[in-house]
C-alpha atoms as a printed R data frame, in Angstrom:
    type eleno elety resid chain resno       x       y       z
1   ATOM     1    CA   MET     A     1 -12.150 -10.140  27.887
2   ATOM     2    CA   SER     A     2 -11.688 -10.566  31.604
3   ATOM     3    CA   ARG     A     3  -8.866 -10.306  34.053
4   ATOM     4    CA   PRO     A     4  -7.186 -13.480  35.314
5   ATOM     5    CA   THR     A     5  -9.057 -15.140  38.134
6   ATOM     6    CA   GLY     A     6  -5.756 -15.707  39.829
7   ATOM     7    CA   ALA     A     7  -4.953 -12.031  39.908
8   ATOM     8    CA   SER     A     8  -4.977 -11.979  43.685
9   ATOM     9    CA   SER     A     9  -1.973 -14.260  43.730
10  ATOM    10    CA   GLY     A    10  -0.337 -12.591  40.731
11  ATOM    11    CA   ILE     A    11  -0.549 -15.816  38.689
12  ATOM    12    CA   ALA     A    12  -2.964 -16.284  35.811
13  ATOM    13    CA   THR     A    13  -5.012 -19.451  35.586
14  ATOM    14    CA   THR     A    14  -4.024 -21.932  32.866
15  ATOM    15    CA   PRO     A    15  -6.919 -21.116  30.473
16  ATOM    16    CA   SER     A    16  -6.308 -17.396  30.904
17  ATOM    17    CA   LEU     A    17  -2.597 -17.905  30.362
18  ATOM    18    CA   ALA     A    18  -3.230 -19.874  27.176
19  ATOM    19    CA   VAL     A    19  -5.574 -17.202  25.842
20  ATOM    20    CA   GLY     A    20  -3.088 -14.468  26.712
21  ATOM    21    CA   LEU     A    21  -0.198 -16.214  25.009
22  ATOM    22    CA   ALA     A    22  -2.273 -16.892  21.894
23  ATOM    23    CA   ALA     A    23  -3.396 -13.264  21.768
24  ATOM    24    CA   MET     A    24   0.172 -12.059  22.241
25  ATOM    25    CA   ALA     A    25   1.445 -14.363  19.480
26  ATOM    26    CA   ALA     A    26  -1.165 -12.940  17.129
27  ATOM    27    CA   THR     A    27  -0.200  -9.417  18.176
28  ATOM    28    CA   VAL     A    28   3.480 -10.016  17.425
29  ATOM    29    CA   VAL     A    29   2.607 -11.315  13.952
30  ATOM    30    CA   LEU     A    30   0.325  -8.344  13.279
31  ATOM    31    CA   TRP     A    31   2.942  -5.832  14.432
32  ATOM    32    CA   ALA     A    32   5.483  -7.462  12.145
33  ATOM    33    CA   GLY     A    33   2.912  -7.238   9.359
34  ATOM    34    CA   PHE     A    34   2.657  -3.498   9.943
35  ATOM    35    CA   ALA     A    35   6.401  -2.969   9.486
36  ATOM    36    CA   LEU     A    36   6.566  -5.256   6.459
37  ATOM    37    CA   SER     A    37   3.568  -3.681   4.744
38  ATOM    38    CA   ILE     A    38   4.900  -0.164   5.383
39  ATOM    39    CA   ARG     A    39   8.107  -1.178   3.610
40  ATOM    40    CA   GLY     A    40   6.065  -2.873   0.883
41  ATOM    41    CA   ILE     A    41   4.242   0.307  -0.170
42  ATOM    42    CA   GLY     A    42   7.075   1.158  -2.548
43  ATOM    43    CA   ALA     A    43   6.831  -2.250  -4.205
44  ATOM    44    CA   SER     A    44   3.085  -1.949  -4.819
45  ATOM    45    CA   ASP     A    45   0.960   0.043  -7.270
46  ATOM    46    CA   LEU     A    46  -0.449   2.129  -4.439
47  ATOM    47    CA   THR     A    47   0.713   5.495  -3.151
48  ATOM    48    CA   ALA     A    48   1.230   6.167   0.540
49  ATOM    49    CA   LEU     A    49  -2.042   8.125   0.640
50  ATOM    50    CA   ASP     A    50  -3.856   5.240  -1.078
51  ATOM    51    CA   THR     A    51  -2.685   2.793   1.556
52  ATOM    52    CA   ALA     A    52  -3.545   5.260   4.323
53  ATOM    53    CA   PHE     A    53  -7.093   5.532   2.987
54  ATOM    54    CA   LEU     A    54  -7.438   1.739   2.973
55  ATOM    55    CA   ARG     A    55  -5.863   1.533   6.432
56  ATOM    56    CA   PHE     A    56  -8.356   3.900   8.055
57  ATOM    57    CA   LEU     A    57 -11.496   3.275   6.013
58  ATOM    58    CA   THR     A    58 -11.485  -0.501   6.554
59  ATOM    59    CA   PRO     A    59 -11.802  -0.398  10.378
60  ATOM    60    CA   LEU     A    60 -14.698   2.071  10.067
61  ATOM    61    CA   ILE     A    61 -16.533  -0.398   7.837
62  ATOM    62    CA   VAL     A    62 -15.720  -3.405  10.022
63  ATOM    63    CA   LEU     A    63 -16.629  -1.571  13.232
64  ATOM    64    CA   ALA     A    64 -19.680   0.249  11.782
65  ATOM    65    CA   PRO     A    65 -22.133  -1.281  14.318
66  ATOM    66    CA   TRP     A    66 -20.164   0.352  17.151
67  ATOM    67    CA   VAL     A    67 -19.922   3.834  15.565
68  ATOM    68    CA   PRO     A    68 -23.040   5.240  17.323
69  ATOM    69    CA   ARG     A    69 -21.694   4.119  20.713
70  ATOM    70    CA   ALA     A    70 -18.296   5.675  19.967
71  ATOM    71    CA   LEU     A    71 -19.939   8.969  18.986
72  ATOM    72    CA   ARG     A    72 -21.846   9.044  22.269
73  ATOM    73    CA   ARG     A    73 -18.729   8.372  24.311
74  ATOM    74    CA   VAL     A    74 -16.497  10.797  22.469
75  ATOM    75    CA   ARG     A    75 -18.605  13.730  23.674
76  ATOM    76    CA   HIS     A    76 -17.318  13.107  27.187
77  ATOM    77    CA   GLU     A    77 -13.629  12.963  26.236
78  ATOM    78    CA   ARG     A    78 -11.200  15.877  26.436
79  ATOM    79    CA   LYS     A    79 -10.332  17.553  23.132
80  ATOM    80    CA   GLY     A    80  -6.599  17.368  23.782
81  ATOM    81    CA   VAL     A    81  -6.746  13.612  24.311
82  ATOM    82    CA   LEU     A    82  -8.812  13.151  21.149
83  ATOM    83    CA   ALA     A    83  -6.323  15.212  19.152
84  ATOM    84    CA   ALA     A    84  -3.417  13.156  20.523
85  ATOM    85    CA   LEU     A    85  -5.172   9.919  19.554
86  ATOM    86    CA   CYS     A    86  -5.841  11.114  16.010
87  ATOM    87    CA   VAL     A    87  -2.349  12.496  15.433
88  ATOM    88    CA   GLY     A    88  -0.399   9.831  17.289
89  ATOM    89    CA   ALA     A    89  -1.841   6.821  15.450
90  ATOM    90    CA   GLY     A    90  -3.744   8.453  12.616
91  ATOM    91    CA   LEU     A    91  -2.781   9.838   9.227
92  ATOM    92    CA   PRO     A    92   0.239  11.922  10.389
93  ATOM    93    CA   TYR     A    93   1.832   8.896  12.065
94  ATOM    94    CA   PHE     A    94   1.102   6.619   9.110
95  ATOM    95    CA   LEU     A    95   2.626   8.979   6.535
96  ATOM    96    CA   ILE     A    96   5.723   9.607   8.657
97  ATOM    97    CA   ALA     A    97   6.245   5.859   9.140
98  ATOM    98    CA   ALA     A    98   5.730   5.238   5.419
99  ATOM    99    CA   TRP     A    99   8.269   7.939   4.572
100 ATOM   100    CA   GLY     A   100  10.823   6.463   6.949
101 ATOM   101    CA   GLY     A   101  10.204   2.981   5.571
102 ATOM   102    CA   SER     A   102  10.812   4.152   2.011
103 ATOM   103    CA   LEU     A   103  14.257   5.450   3.036
104 ATOM   104    CA   THR     A   104  15.370   2.532   5.220
105 ATOM   105    CA   SER     A   105  14.220  -1.069   5.575
106 ATOM   106    CA   ALA     A   106  11.425  -3.169   7.022
107 ATOM   107    CA   ALA     A   107  13.775  -4.314   9.772
108 ATOM   108    CA   LEU     A   108  14.470  -0.754  10.915
109 ATOM   109    CA   VAL     A   109  10.772   0.147  10.782
110 ATOM   110    CA   GLY     A   110  10.124  -2.795  13.082
111 ATOM   111    CA   ILE     A   111  13.019  -1.972  15.396
112 ATOM   112    CA   VAL     A   112  13.250   1.814  15.637
113 ATOM   113    CA   ILE     A   113   9.595   2.834  15.959
114 ATOM   114    CA   PRO     A   114   8.441   0.483  18.744
115 ATOM   115    CA   GLY     A   115  11.929   0.251  20.254
116 ATOM   116    CA   THR     A   116  12.182   3.967  20.958
117 ATOM   117    CA   VAL     A   117   8.697   4.311  22.463
118 ATOM   118    CA   PRO     A   118   9.918   3.668  26.070
119 ATOM   119    CA   LEU     A   119  12.499   6.422  25.603
120 ATOM   120    CA   PHE     A   120  10.059   8.994  24.237
121 ATOM   121    CA   VAL     A   121   7.285   8.069  26.677
122 ATOM   122    CA   THR     A   122   9.694   8.582  29.570
123 ATOM   123    CA   VAL     A   123  10.750  11.990  28.274
124 ATOM   124    CA   LEU     A   124   7.190  13.111  27.521
125 ATOM   125    CA   ALA     A   125   5.844  11.859  30.843
126 ATOM   126    CA   PHE     A   126   8.534  13.769  32.706
127 ATOM   127    CA   GLY     A   127   7.789  16.927  30.736
128 ATOM   128    CA   LEU     A   128   4.019  16.647  31.249
129 ATOM   129    CA   TRP     A   129   3.703  15.222  34.754
130 ATOM   130    CA   ARG     A   130   7.240  15.258  36.177
131 ATOM   131    CA   THR     A   131   7.075  11.474  36.581
132 ATOM   132    CA   ARG     A   132  10.491   9.831  36.607
133 ATOM   133    CA   ALA     A   133  11.740   6.462  35.476
134 ATOM   134    CA   ARG     A   134  13.586   4.390  38.034
135 ATOM   135    CA   PRO     A   135  17.351   4.921  38.010
136 ATOM   136    CA   ALA     A   136  17.929   1.352  36.848
137 ATOM   137    CA   GLN     A   137  15.639   1.944  33.874
138 ATOM   138    CA   LEU     A   138  17.823   4.777  32.644
139 ATOM   139    CA   GLY     A   139  20.512   2.238  31.811
140 ATOM   140    CA   ALA     A   140  17.979   0.362  29.671
141 ATOM   141    CA   LEU     A   141  17.162   3.588  27.842
142 ATOM   142    CA   VAL     A   142  20.883   4.107  27.178
143 ATOM   143    CA   LEU     A   143  20.959   0.720  25.421
144 ATOM   144    CA   ILE     A   144  18.115   1.834  23.159
145 ATOM   145    CA   VAL     A   145  19.971   5.041  22.283
146 ATOM   146    CA   LEU     A   146  23.149   3.081  21.554
147 ATOM   147    CA   GLY     A   147  21.212   0.724  19.300
148 ATOM   148    CA   VAL     A   148  19.913   3.584  17.187
149 ATOM   149    CA   ALA     A   149  23.380   5.165  17.147
150 ATOM   150    CA   VAL     A   150  24.868   1.978  15.701
151 ATOM   151    CA   THR     A   151  22.499   2.194  12.735
152 ATOM   152    CA   VAL     A   152  23.316   5.857  12.151
153 ATOM   153    CA   VAL     A   153  27.085   5.285  12.307
154 ATOM   154    CA   ALA     A   154  26.869   2.291   9.978
155 ATOM   155    CA   ALA     A   155  24.612   4.040   7.459
156 ATOM   156    CA   THR     A   156  25.980   3.885   3.933
157 ATOM   157    CA   SER     A   157  24.053   6.859   2.525
158 ATOM   158    CA   PRO     A   158  22.573  10.180   3.655
159 ATOM   159    CA   ASP     A   159  19.112   8.878   2.752
160 ATOM   160    CA   ARG     A   160  19.433   6.072   5.275
161 ATOM   161    CA   VAL     A   161  20.470   8.500   8.014
162 ATOM   162    CA   ALA     A   162  17.509  10.700   7.099
163 ATOM   163    CA   GLY     A   163  15.288   7.627   7.148
164 ATOM   164    CA   VAL     A   164  16.364   6.731  10.689
165 ATOM   165    CA   ALA     A   165  15.631  10.321  11.751
166 ATOM   166    CA   VAL     A   166  12.158  10.065  10.214
167 ATOM   167    CA   LEU     A   167  11.521   6.759  11.987
168 ATOM   168    CA   LEU     A   168  12.535   8.405  15.262
169 ATOM   169    CA   CYS     A   169   9.909  11.069  14.581
170 ATOM   170    CA   ALA     A   170   7.393   8.275  13.996
171 ATOM   171    CA   GLY     A   171   8.374   6.749  17.334
172 ATOM   172    CA   LEU     A   172   7.883  10.117  19.024
173 ATOM   173    CA   VAL     A   173   4.446  10.558  17.463
174 ATOM   174    CA   TRP     A   174   3.441   7.024  18.457
175 ATOM   175    CA   SER     A   175   4.524   7.807  22.012
176 ATOM   176    CA   VAL     A   176   2.018  10.667  22.055
177 ATOM   177    CA   TYR     A   177  -0.649   8.110  21.146
178 ATOM   178    CA   THR     A   178   0.590   5.766  23.867
179 ATOM   179    CA   LEU     A   179   0.186   8.462  26.513
180 ATOM   180    CA   ALA     A   180  -3.185   9.486  25.093
181 ATOM   181    CA   LEU     A   181  -4.427   5.918  25.483
182 ATOM   182    CA   ARG     A   182  -3.498   6.059  29.140
183 ATOM   183    CA   GLU     A   183  -5.479   9.259  29.578
184 ATOM   184    CA   THR     A   184  -8.578   8.358  27.577
185 ATOM   185    CA   MET     A   185 -11.580   6.586  29.014
186 ATOM   186    CA   LEU     A   186 -12.601   5.258  25.604
187 ATOM   187    CA   ASP     A   187 -12.630   1.500  25.133
188 ATOM   188    CA   PRO     A   188 -10.369  -0.006  22.411
189 ATOM   189    CA   VAL     A   189 -13.121  -0.175  19.782
190 ATOM   190    CA   SER     A   190 -14.255   3.412  20.352
191 ATOM   191    CA   ALA     A   191 -10.639   4.626  20.311
192 ATOM   192    CA   ALA     A   192 -10.041   2.877  16.978
193 ATOM   193    CA   ILE     A   193 -13.156   4.453  15.469
194 ATOM   194    CA   VAL     A   194 -12.256   7.907  16.777
195 ATOM   195    CA   LEU     A   195  -8.774   7.909  15.286
196 ATOM   196    CA   CYS     A   196  -9.803   6.279  11.986
197 ATOM   197    CA   GLY     A   197 -12.670   8.674  11.203
198 ATOM   198    CA   PRO     A   198 -10.712  11.925  10.658
199 ATOM   199    CA   SER     A   199  -7.798  10.039   9.056
200 ATOM   200    CA   ALA     A   200 -10.071   8.312   6.532
201 ATOM   201    CA   LEU     A   201 -11.618  11.676   5.661
202 ATOM   202    CA   LEU     A   202  -8.295  13.506   5.342
203 ATOM   203    CA   SER     A   203  -6.726  10.776   3.206
204 ATOM   204    CA   GLY     A   204  -9.800  10.019   1.114
205 ATOM   205    CA   ALA     A   205 -10.914  13.552   0.241
206 ATOM   206    CA   PRO     A   206  -7.833  14.481  -1.862
207 ATOM   207    CA   ILE     A   207  -8.039  11.125  -3.652
208 ATOM   208    CA   LEU     A   208 -11.752  11.294  -4.440
209 ATOM   209    CA   LEU     A   209 -11.513  14.955  -5.495
210 ATOM   210    CA   GLY     A   210  -8.604  14.199  -7.832
211 ATOM   211    CA   LEU     A   211  -6.232  16.547  -6.039
212 ATOM   212    CA   VAL     A   212  -3.422  13.982  -5.767
213 ATOM   213    CA   PRO     A   213  -2.247  11.105  -7.974
214 ATOM   214    CA   SER     A   214  -3.957   7.884  -6.938
215 ATOM   215    CA   SER     A   215  -3.693   4.321  -8.146
216 ATOM   216    CA   LEU     A   216  -7.022   3.543  -6.492
217 ATOM   217    CA   VAL     A   217  -8.767   5.896  -8.914
218 ATOM   218    CA   ARG     A   218  -6.806   4.613 -11.917
219 ATOM   219    CA   GLY     A   219  -7.467   1.002 -11.006
220 ATOM   220    CA   ALA     A   220  -4.747  -0.483  -8.817
221 ATOM   221    CA   ALA     A   221  -3.927  -4.164  -8.829
222 ATOM   222    CA   LEU     A   222  -6.580  -6.033  -6.865
223 ATOM   223    CA   GLY     A   223  -3.910  -8.091  -5.091
224 ATOM   224    CA   ASP     A   224  -2.244  -4.969  -3.693
225 ATOM   225    CA   VAL     A   225  -5.558  -3.527  -2.516
226 ATOM   226    CA   LEU     A   226  -6.628  -6.740  -0.796
227 ATOM   227    CA   THR     A   227  -3.213  -7.136   0.853
228 ATOM   228    CA   PHE     A   228  -3.292  -3.705   2.463
229 ATOM   229    CA   VAL     A   229  -6.956  -4.037   3.423
230 ATOM   230    CA   ALA     A   230  -6.177  -7.325   5.179
231 ATOM   231    CA   VAL     A   231  -2.849  -6.418   6.797
232 ATOM   232    CA   GLN     A   232  -3.271  -2.722   7.566
233 ATOM   233    CA   GLY     A   233  -7.031  -2.296   7.720
234 ATOM   234    CA   ILE     A   234  -8.200  -5.459   9.461
235 ATOM   235    CA   GLY     A   235  -4.936  -6.701  10.978
236 ATOM   236    CA   VAL     A   236  -3.421  -3.500  12.371
237 ATOM   237    CA   GLY     A   237  -6.573  -1.396  12.534
238 ATOM   238    CA   VAL     A   238  -8.830  -3.892  14.306
239 ATOM   239    CA   LEU     A   239  -7.252  -7.161  15.405
240 ATOM   240    CA   ALA     A   240  -3.934  -5.871  16.796
241 ATOM   241    CA   ALA     A   241  -5.567  -3.500  19.293
242 ATOM   242    CA   LEU     A   242  -8.064  -6.113  20.473
243 ATOM   243    CA   CYS     A   243  -5.482  -8.914  20.716
244 ATOM   244    CA   TYR     A   244  -3.040  -6.757  22.656
245 ATOM   245    CA   ALA     A   245  -5.767  -5.640  25.064
246 ATOM   246    CA   THR     A   246  -6.644  -9.309  25.615
247 ATOM   247    CA   ALA     A   247  -2.980 -10.237  26.143
248 ATOM   248    CA   ILE     A   248  -2.451  -7.489  28.716
249 ATOM   249    CA   ARG     A   249  -5.556  -8.487  30.660
250 ATOM   250    CA   SER     A   250  -4.410 -12.119  30.756
251 ATOM   251    CA   LEU     A   251  -0.638 -11.746  31.145
252 ATOM   252    CA   GLY     A   252  -0.197  -8.309  32.674
253 ATOM   253    CA   GLY     A   253   1.344  -5.205  31.119
254 ATOM   254    CA   PRO     A   254   5.064  -5.881  31.705
255 ATOM   255    CA   VAL     A   255   4.898  -9.485  30.456
256 ATOM   256    CA   ALA     A   256   2.903  -8.529  27.359
257 ATOM   257    CA   ALA     A   257   5.219  -5.617  26.582
258 ATOM   258    CA   THR     A   258   8.262  -7.872  26.975
259 ATOM   259    CA   LEU     A   259   6.849 -10.541  24.667
260 ATOM   260    CA   GLY     A   260   5.944  -7.804  22.211
261 ATOM   261    CA   ALA     A   261   9.656  -7.123  21.813
262 ATOM   262    CA   LEU     A   262   9.790 -10.300  19.702
263 ATOM   263    CA   SER     A   263   8.038  -8.459  16.879
264 ATOM   264    CA   PRO     A   264  11.239  -6.819  15.502
265 ATOM   265    CA   VAL     A   265  12.913 -10.242  15.431
266 ATOM   266    CA   LEU     A   266  10.098 -11.655  13.313
267 ATOM   267    CA   THR     A   267  10.163  -8.592  11.068
268 ATOM   268    CA   LEU     A   268  13.904  -8.968  10.505
269 ATOM   269    CA   LEU     A   269  13.579 -12.644   9.600
270 ATOM   270    CA   LEU     A   270  10.605 -12.183   7.256
271 ATOM   271    CA   ALA     A   271  12.172  -9.196   5.475
272 ATOM   272    CA   VAL     A   272  14.883 -11.486   4.091
273 ATOM   273    CA   PRO     A   273  12.646 -13.641   1.853
274 ATOM   274    CA   LEU     A   274  10.028 -10.939   1.186
275 ATOM   275    CA   PHE     A   275  12.273  -8.016   0.255
276 ATOM   276    CA   GLY     A   276  15.741  -9.530  -0.010
277 ATOM   277    CA   GLU     A   277  17.003  -7.414   2.883
278 ATOM   278    CA   PRO     A   278  20.343  -8.700   4.186
279 ATOM   279    CA   ILE     A   279  20.853  -9.333   7.888
280 ATOM   280    CA   THR     A   280  23.876  -7.108   8.434
281 ATOM   281    CA   VAL     A   281  26.117  -6.841  11.467
282 ATOM   282    CA   ALA     A   282  24.866  -3.303  12.125
283 ATOM   283    CA   THR     A   283  21.204  -4.313  11.933
284 ATOM   284    CA   THR     A   284  21.816  -7.284  14.217
285 ATOM   285    CA   ALA     A   285  23.669  -5.116  16.746
286 ATOM   286    CA   THR     A   286  20.878  -2.537  16.647
287 ATOM   287    CA   LEU     A   287  18.273  -5.243  17.184
288 ATOM   288    CA   LEU     A   288  20.111  -6.788  20.131
289 ATOM   289    CA   LEU     A   289  20.768  -3.458  21.849
290 ATOM   290    CA   VAL     A   290  17.251  -2.111  21.380
291 ATOM   291    CA   LEU     A   291  15.636  -5.439  22.228
292 ATOM   292    CA   THR     A   292  17.704  -5.771  25.404
293 ATOM   293    CA   GLY     A   293  16.879  -2.193  26.374
294 ATOM   294    CA   VAL     A   294  13.123  -2.638  25.849
295 ATOM   295    CA   VAL     A   295  12.984  -5.946  27.735
296 ATOM   296    CA   ALA     A   296  15.103  -4.616  30.616
297 ATOM   297    CA   PHE     A   297  13.031  -1.430  30.814
298 ATOM   298    CA   ASN     A   298   9.773  -3.392  31.103
299 ATOM   299    CA   LEU     A   299  11.125  -5.967  33.550
300 ATOM   300    CA   LEU     A   300  12.578  -3.268  35.789
301 ATOM   301    CA   ALA     A   301   9.275  -1.434  35.694
302 ATOM   302    CA   ALA     A   302   7.538  -4.576  36.932
303 ATOM   303    CA   ARG     A   303   9.690  -4.825  40.071
304 ATOM   304    CA   PRO     A   304   7.968  -3.472  43.205
305 ATOM   305    CA   ALA     A   305   9.474  -0.373  44.719
306 ATOM   306    CA   PRO     A   306  11.327  -0.748  48.049
307 ATOM   307    CA   PRO     A   307   8.942  -0.051  50.974
308 ATOM   308    CA   SER     A   308  11.340   2.413  52.566
309 ATOM   309    CA   SER     A   309  11.649   4.634  49.518
310 ATOM   310    CA   PRO     A   310   8.768   4.201  47.107
311 ATOM   311    CA   SER     A   311   9.535   5.463  43.635
312 ATOM   312    CA   PRO     A   312   7.177   7.717  41.693
313 ATOM   313    CA   PRO     A   313   4.821   6.096  39.192
314 ATOM   314    CA   ASP     A   314   6.588   4.601  36.185
315 ATOM   315    CA   PRO     A   315   5.580   6.605  33.108
316 ATOM   316    CA   SER     A   316   5.511   3.568  30.851
317 ATOM   317    CA   VAL     A   317   3.636   1.009  32.942
318 ATOM   318    CA   THR     A   318   2.026   2.201  36.164
319 ATOM   319    CA   PRO     A   319  -1.343   3.909  35.571
320 ATOM   320    CA   THR     A   320  -2.801   6.771  37.519
321 ATOM   321    CA   ALA     A   321  -6.442   6.995  38.421
322 ATOM   322    CA   GLY     A   322  -8.751   6.829  35.434
323 ATOM   323    CA   ARG     A   323  -6.116   5.610  32.981
324 ATOM   324    CA   ARG     A   324  -6.240   2.357  31.080
325 ATOM   325    CA   PRO     A   325  -2.740   0.916  30.639
326 ATOM   326    CA   GLU     A   326  -4.182  -2.293  29.249
327 ATOM   327    CA   LEU     A   327  -5.237  -0.420  26.118
328 ATOM   328    CA   GLU     A   328  -1.720   0.536  25.124
329 ATOM   329    CA   PRO     A   329  -0.832  -1.001  21.763
330 ATOM   330    CA   SER     A   330   2.421  -0.761  19.888
331 ATOM   331    CA   CYS     A   331   3.333  -0.891  16.203
């Protein structure tokens, strides 16, 4: 994976552009698969802990040749960053997202979690480093808030309102992971191994010791197991991170993040035939508001600051020394 040869002019070469677009298309599909499979846990024989175990064990098996390298590199990483990686995209995040998905819909999982990341990253970055978003970006964040508010107002049951609140918590936790990726010096493969190791242990131990009910132990349907291994374990756990890193290197962070906003659209469309979820007016309004907010936020972040009054670093795009913004994945 290399940077565009035309980086000096700000324009990627045609082969690099083609590779970046292909990688981004794959990433969008994989992110949609995450939201759909989270919603599909309730329709399978597996428990949430079963699927978490498959999600985190599979990448460790696939990436086993790189485990020794990851263990060597992790010794040089700060403990706080490692903890943020493991919590922000590990077992706590997975279980929170699964809980929210069980109370809402695949469409809302795909919209609320990634859609609110710019909002939470901005808030967290200000609290940690006093970095500020550009004034114009605040309007984009307002659109995201309004989009979530539409879903809450239109909710037909307390469970759905609670589900949206849980998904917001998942978005907050994922934002911690996003910031941790910008602080870590681990490469994408090492980061995946680091976060999957503790999560596989924490989810697998209660299952193997018989402390919690498990369909894996009782003999779950092979089709369900293979589906979650493929979608969550290989797709989300391995391919999504690598494809998104490739897309960012070829297209640039703002362009990749903007194209990534297509993932909720695909999730919404696929949830209709897969789960029979209706495309309601409220869901459509939420999608349009959040999508517009995310795209505007990223495009405004990409604009250069005026020479006379340079703005502080953008907490969601511009890296500081030693950070790796190209490693930032989403759901």
